[in-house]
XYZ file of C-alpha atoms in Angstrom:
379
model
C 129.015 141.036 22.931
C 126.260 137.863 22.376
C 123.907 137.598 25.106
C 121.819 134.861 22.822
C 121.463 131.812 25.402
C 123.007 128.663 25.032
C 121.002 125.246 23.978
C 120.405 124.651 27.874
C 119.912 127.997 29.231
C 117.345 128.118 26.444
C 115.766 125.206 27.151
C 115.189 125.977 30.923
C 113.554 129.205 30.156
C 111.172 127.105 27.873
C 110.801 124.517 30.180
C 109.264 127.775 32.585
C 107.584 129.322 29.772
C 105.295 126.627 29.322
C 104.661 126.198 32.632
C 104.129 129.858 32.855
C 101.341 129.484 29.892
C 100.097 125.865 31.317
C 99.336 127.161 35.011
C 100.075 130.513 35.751
C 98.392 132.544 32.636
C 94.825 130.631 33.322
C 94.860 131.756 37.165
C 96.730 135.072 37.424
C 93.524 137.142 36.867
C 92.231 135.004 39.603
C 95.622 135.664 42.139
C 94.854 139.457 41.191
C 91.192 139.051 42.170
C 91.545 137.501 45.653
C 94.767 138.146 46.401
C 95.728 135.330 47.775
C 99.208 133.434 48.574
C 99.598 131.125 45.116
C 100.859 128.258 47.086
C 99.818 125.773 45.232
C 101.745 127.334 42.066
C 104.518 127.814 43.965
C 104.711 124.108 45.926
C 104.965 123.446 41.197
C 107.477 125.298 40.847
C 109.062 123.745 43.574
C 109.139 120.371 42.242
C 110.649 122.114 38.943
C 113.242 123.784 41.110
C 112.652 126.885 40.730
C 112.740 127.979 43.892
C 116.397 128.018 44.126
C 117.394 128.819 40.382
C 121.068 130.317 41.005
C 122.091 128.839 43.928
C 124.719 125.653 44.371
C 123.165 121.946 44.205
C 124.849 121.188 46.927
C 122.272 123.168 49.136
C 119.476 121.947 46.874
C 119.472 124.973 44.397
C 119.147 124.446 40.703
C 122.770 125.325 39.489
C 121.798 128.182 37.202
C 124.046 131.194 36.296
C 122.478 134.710 36.343
C 121.368 134.589 32.715
C 119.863 131.728 33.076
C 117.637 133.077 36.564
C 117.106 136.424 34.955
C 115.376 134.522 31.993
C 113.377 132.247 33.745
C 111.852 134.682 36.163
C 110.880 137.164 33.391
C 109.002 134.845 32.096
C 107.479 133.995 35.854
C 106.702 137.610 36.299
C 105.248 137.736 32.657
C 102.567 135.446 33.791
C 101.890 137.249 37.304
C 103.666 140.112 39.071
C 103.042 138.850 42.231
C 104.783 135.526 41.726
C 107.750 137.264 40.310
C 107.902 139.136 43.159
C 107.352 136.426 45.283
C 110.439 134.169 44.027
C 112.522 137.412 43.809
C 112.034 138.077 47.184
C 112.605 134.430 48.328
C 115.646 133.747 45.806
C 117.497 137.056 45.418
C 116.969 138.432 48.931
C 116.764 135.691 51.318
C 118.601 133.314 49.922
C 120.913 135.465 48.284
C 122.124 137.278 51.733
C 122.532 132.763 53.354
C 124.567 132.142 50.060
C 126.988 134.791 50.208
C 127.187 135.654 54.176
C 125.903 132.478 55.765
C 128.658 129.638 57.292
C 128.438 126.794 55.649
C 126.022 125.030 58.731
C 123.580 128.302 58.271
C 123.059 126.837 54.685
C 122.742 123.891 55.550
C 119.878 124.637 57.735
C 118.534 127.084 56.343
C 119.451 127.863 52.538
C 118.552 123.762 51.425
C 115.154 124.079 52.429
C 114.464 127.418 50.728
C 116.133 126.152 47.670
C 114.045 122.976 47.991
C 110.615 124.967 48.477
C 110.104 123.692 51.714
C 110.841 126.819 53.571
C 109.444 130.682 52.256
C 111.885 132.845 52.541
C 111.263 137.081 53.484
C 114.124 140.087 53.473
C 113.198 141.961 56.235
C 115.156 145.622 55.661
C 112.268 148.655 55.745
C 111.157 150.469 58.182
C 107.943 153.084 58.368
C 111.220 155.593 58.884
C 113.500 153.943 57.265
C 112.991 153.309 53.309
C 115.693 154.533 51.072
C 117.417 155.927 53.987
C 118.311 152.411 55.946
C 120.727 153.531 58.267
C 117.789 155.365 60.044
C 116.359 152.032 61.398
C 115.373 152.018 65.042
C 114.639 148.045 65.337
C 117.919 146.935 67.891
C 119.382 143.307 68.835
C 120.657 143.380 72.055
C 123.200 140.676 72.925
C 122.135 138.573 76.228
C 124.169 135.624 76.604
C 124.125 133.289 73.725
C 120.938 134.847 72.862
C 119.789 138.342 70.818
C 116.902 140.098 71.701
C 115.179 141.930 68.961
C 112.909 145.032 69.561
C 111.122 146.800 67.004
C 108.666 146.798 63.370
C 109.267 146.382 59.663
C 107.011 147.628 56.508
C 106.345 146.155 53.272
C 108.110 142.919 53.914
C 106.857 140.843 50.536
C 106.454 137.363 51.768
C 106.477 138.924 55.588
C 103.213 136.870 56.718
C 104.285 133.353 54.627
C 108.066 132.851 55.349
C 109.795 130.190 57.352
C 112.674 132.207 57.310
C 113.409 135.682 57.385
C 116.675 137.621 57.555
C 116.209 140.401 59.572
C 118.081 143.894 59.820
C 118.357 145.415 63.320
C 121.099 147.639 65.245
C 123.157 146.173 67.293
C 125.115 149.546 67.917
C 122.676 151.788 67.797
C 125.434 154.917 67.783
C 127.573 153.208 65.233
C 124.867 154.657 62.015
C 125.450 152.124 59.391
C 128.205 150.250 60.588
C 126.081 149.507 63.942
C 123.653 147.163 61.403
C 123.601 143.307 61.793
C 121.603 140.667 59.943
C 119.906 138.005 61.377
C 117.984 134.272 60.531
C 114.697 134.704 62.237
C 112.316 131.571 62.377
C 108.499 133.046 62.720
C 107.385 129.680 64.068
C 110.308 128.744 66.658
C 111.114 132.412 67.533
C 108.219 133.970 70.368
C 107.785 137.291 69.988
C 107.354 137.642 66.095
C 104.100 139.322 65.108
C 102.627 139.306 62.101
C 100.964 143.115 62.307
C 98.550 142.287 58.919
C 99.129 142.870 54.867
C 98.959 145.791 52.735
C 96.125 146.077 50.354
C 98.156 147.333 47.630
C 97.327 148.522 43.981
C 98.884 145.804 42.566
C 101.131 143.021 42.887
C 98.510 140.632 44.146
C 99.410 137.144 45.619
C 102.335 138.304 46.837
C 101.656 139.478 50.653
C 103.292 142.301 52.028
C 103.239 142.107 55.625
C 104.033 144.865 58.930
C 105.931 142.773 60.955
C 106.547 143.637 64.947
C 109.367 141.902 67.430
C 108.669 142.079 71.150
C 111.016 140.526 73.307
C 111.760 138.090 70.256
C 115.053 135.691 70.954
C 116.729 133.581 69.119
C 120.407 132.273 69.087
C 123.154 134.059 68.447
C 124.651 131.238 65.894
C 121.591 132.856 63.659
C 123.708 135.984 62.947
C 125.040 136.389 59.262
C 128.908 137.600 59.720
C 130.116 139.634 62.110
C 127.979 142.116 64.074
C 128.230 145.668 62.116
C 128.226 143.859 58.717
C 124.351 143.853 57.964
C 124.432 147.578 56.141
C 127.363 146.250 53.682
C 125.537 142.928 53.231
C 121.754 144.680 52.714
C 123.809 146.579 49.803
C 125.896 143.722 48.081
C 122.193 141.419 48.404
C 119.893 144.684 46.652
C 122.097 144.885 44.060
C 122.384 141.355 42.825
C 118.510 141.702 43.522
C 118.153 144.494 41.049
C 119.023 142.111 38.261
C 116.121 140.032 39.033
C 113.324 143.585 38.931
C 114.796 144.084 35.801
C 113.262 140.552 35.142
C 110.294 140.864 36.259
C 109.877 144.124 34.187
C 111.445 142.594 31.314
C 108.402 139.975 32.045
C 105.491 142.458 32.424
C 106.873 144.281 29.386
C 107.056 141.468 27.244
C 103.329 140.338 28.332
C 102.007 143.858 27.415
C 103.039 143.739 24.354
C 102.191 140.507 23.425
C 98.246 141.656 24.134
C 98.573 144.363 22.208
C 100.276 143.035 19.500
C 97.691 140.267 19.411
C 94.637 143.076 20.199
C 95.782 145.144 16.655
C 95.390 142.000 15.034
C 92.509 141.059 15.918
C 90.410 144.705 16.285
C 89.329 146.200 13.475
C 88.172 149.571 12.492
C 87.264 151.164 9.533
C 87.503 147.842 7.681
C 91.186 147.497 8.508
C 92.619 145.472 12.164
C 93.904 149.026 13.737
C 97.450 147.182 13.490
C 97.699 148.450 10.167
C 97.351 151.965 11.330
C 100.528 153.946 11.257
C 99.979 155.286 14.433
C 99.238 151.916 16.165
C 102.112 150.205 14.014
C 104.571 153.102 15.436
C 103.736 152.170 19.388
C 104.034 148.466 19.053
C 107.432 149.217 17.155
C 108.474 151.538 19.816
C 107.294 148.816 22.221
C 109.710 146.385 21.358
C 112.312 148.248 20.949
C 112.145 149.471 24.625
C 111.203 145.572 25.914
C 114.626 144.681 24.412
C 117.033 147.329 25.405
C 115.629 146.711 29.146
C 116.459 142.567 28.139
C 119.799 143.698 26.707
C 120.498 145.614 29.967
C 119.571 143.026 32.404
C 121.858 140.408 30.308
C 124.555 142.516 30.738
C 124.055 143.364 34.006
C 124.129 139.552 34.568
C 126.906 138.833 32.397
C 129.307 141.033 34.528
C 127.929 139.640 37.773
C 128.873 136.257 36.588
C 131.908 137.494 35.576
C 133.058 138.654 38.919
C 132.979 142.526 37.810
C 131.659 145.339 39.134
C 128.019 145.379 38.209
C 126.831 148.177 40.603
C 125.985 150.439 37.935
C 125.221 148.253 35.480
C 122.399 146.464 38.063
C 121.019 149.852 38.526
C 120.777 151.078 34.882
C 118.747 147.572 34.259
C 116.493 147.756 36.855
C 115.918 151.453 36.198
C 115.299 151.392 32.622
C 113.190 147.828 32.561
C 111.236 149.065 35.599
C 110.618 152.242 33.234
C 109.325 150.513 30.169
C 107.487 148.240 32.001
C 105.217 150.728 33.174
C 105.735 152.964 29.650
C 105.192 149.667 27.348
C 101.723 148.591 29.966
C 100.712 152.239 29.429
C 100.726 151.667 25.969
C 98.888 148.519 25.659
C 95.796 149.950 27.532
C 95.917 153.063 24.704
C 95.977 150.241 22.249
C 93.187 148.768 23.656
C 91.147 152.201 23.989
C 88.043 151.453 26.682
C 88.438 148.201 26.976
C 92.270 148.448 28.442
C 90.432 150.463 31.420
C 88.522 147.854 32.542
C 89.012 144.405 33.860
C 87.812 142.318 31.087
C 91.843 142.697 29.507
C 94.880 142.218 31.629
C 96.502 145.287 30.421
C 95.676 147.106 32.991
C 96.473 144.649 35.522
C 100.162 144.661 33.808
C 99.957 148.374 34.356
C 99.371 148.255 38.355
C 102.020 145.613 38.781
C 104.296 147.297 36.602
C 104.325 150.815 39.350
C 105.773 148.502 41.947
C 109.343 148.055 40.009
C 109.765 151.880 40.011
C 109.424 151.711 44.118
C 110.967 149.026 45.737
C 114.813 147.638 46.166
C 115.612 150.797 45.139
C 113.422 154.179 43.862
C 114.247 155.311 40.360
C 115.601 158.389 42.458
C 117.819 156.651 44.441
C 119.260 154.639 41.139
C 119.668 157.605 39.278
C 121.399 158.670 42.362
C 123.711 154.820 42.030
C 124.020 155.860 38.770
C 125.653 159.317 38.448
C 128.033 158.507 41.720
C 129.426 155.630 39.167
C 129.500 157.992 36.344
C 131.166 160.841 38.395
């Protein structure tokens, strides 16, 4: 099947690529060094319509299909892995929940400002004791009249400290296991009892704040619940499944950046009187790296295609995310090797690509969990 982008899709991708080359790449090292949320870049992306790419124009979105969205997110991640996570968590997770499970009123109130970039979104699912084991969460939501009261904590929440809208998962029936989990829209600036305990000092993914959140007698109107009580677990799985396509895109983008740097260095660096790229050992590395990037890109587009066709895409998304995650780390590792000692220093960006790539194998489904998912689909 041909996954070549249409002229319109390619034009959108190229526009994003130009923006990344002109605005993101020059400051990516600074973002990595300071670990500050790149608010100016996010504002610029909002002006370009990049904060609500796959959503309906009626709610402020850009109306892109998933092929174009994934290709654009790969370009953003090529410039900065942290910026890629900011957009993915905001769009695929927070926005994806509202788009799929919100009422028309909830979409108008909460999805539109996310799509227009006026608000930043976050997805608060994980806890210290409930990462891959979601039903082990301990955060509770108790109905009191026309309000819910939430108590608990969340950990590893991308955008958590800067978000204006947080999709929060909590147990409304602690005895019902996965069937007792519900989801809600929380507004940190409006809802008393929402506390940011701090942000993680991470190996990579800099610029995207990963927060620890605490809820103490957090109260908000009952009309902020998404869907019915008990729907939250299934909602989360469906949202994460689509989100895995975008993490595959992040992997493709980082791998592409590492390959481009490796090719440029191999053509410039001379040893024994010739560019090192002329040596067969280096040429073979570049060939393998390029092949891996291309297979990851094709798996990403295959998953996007199945989602767009309305077909079951659980296995396709898991395979795309698993392969692209591992490819991004492998390609970044080889890029360091090609750079030799220079690759181990901050004088070249390949060490940053390696640090950013590692996260792909952990969040939104670890590689181990994804292999379980694929095995379940195969059997």
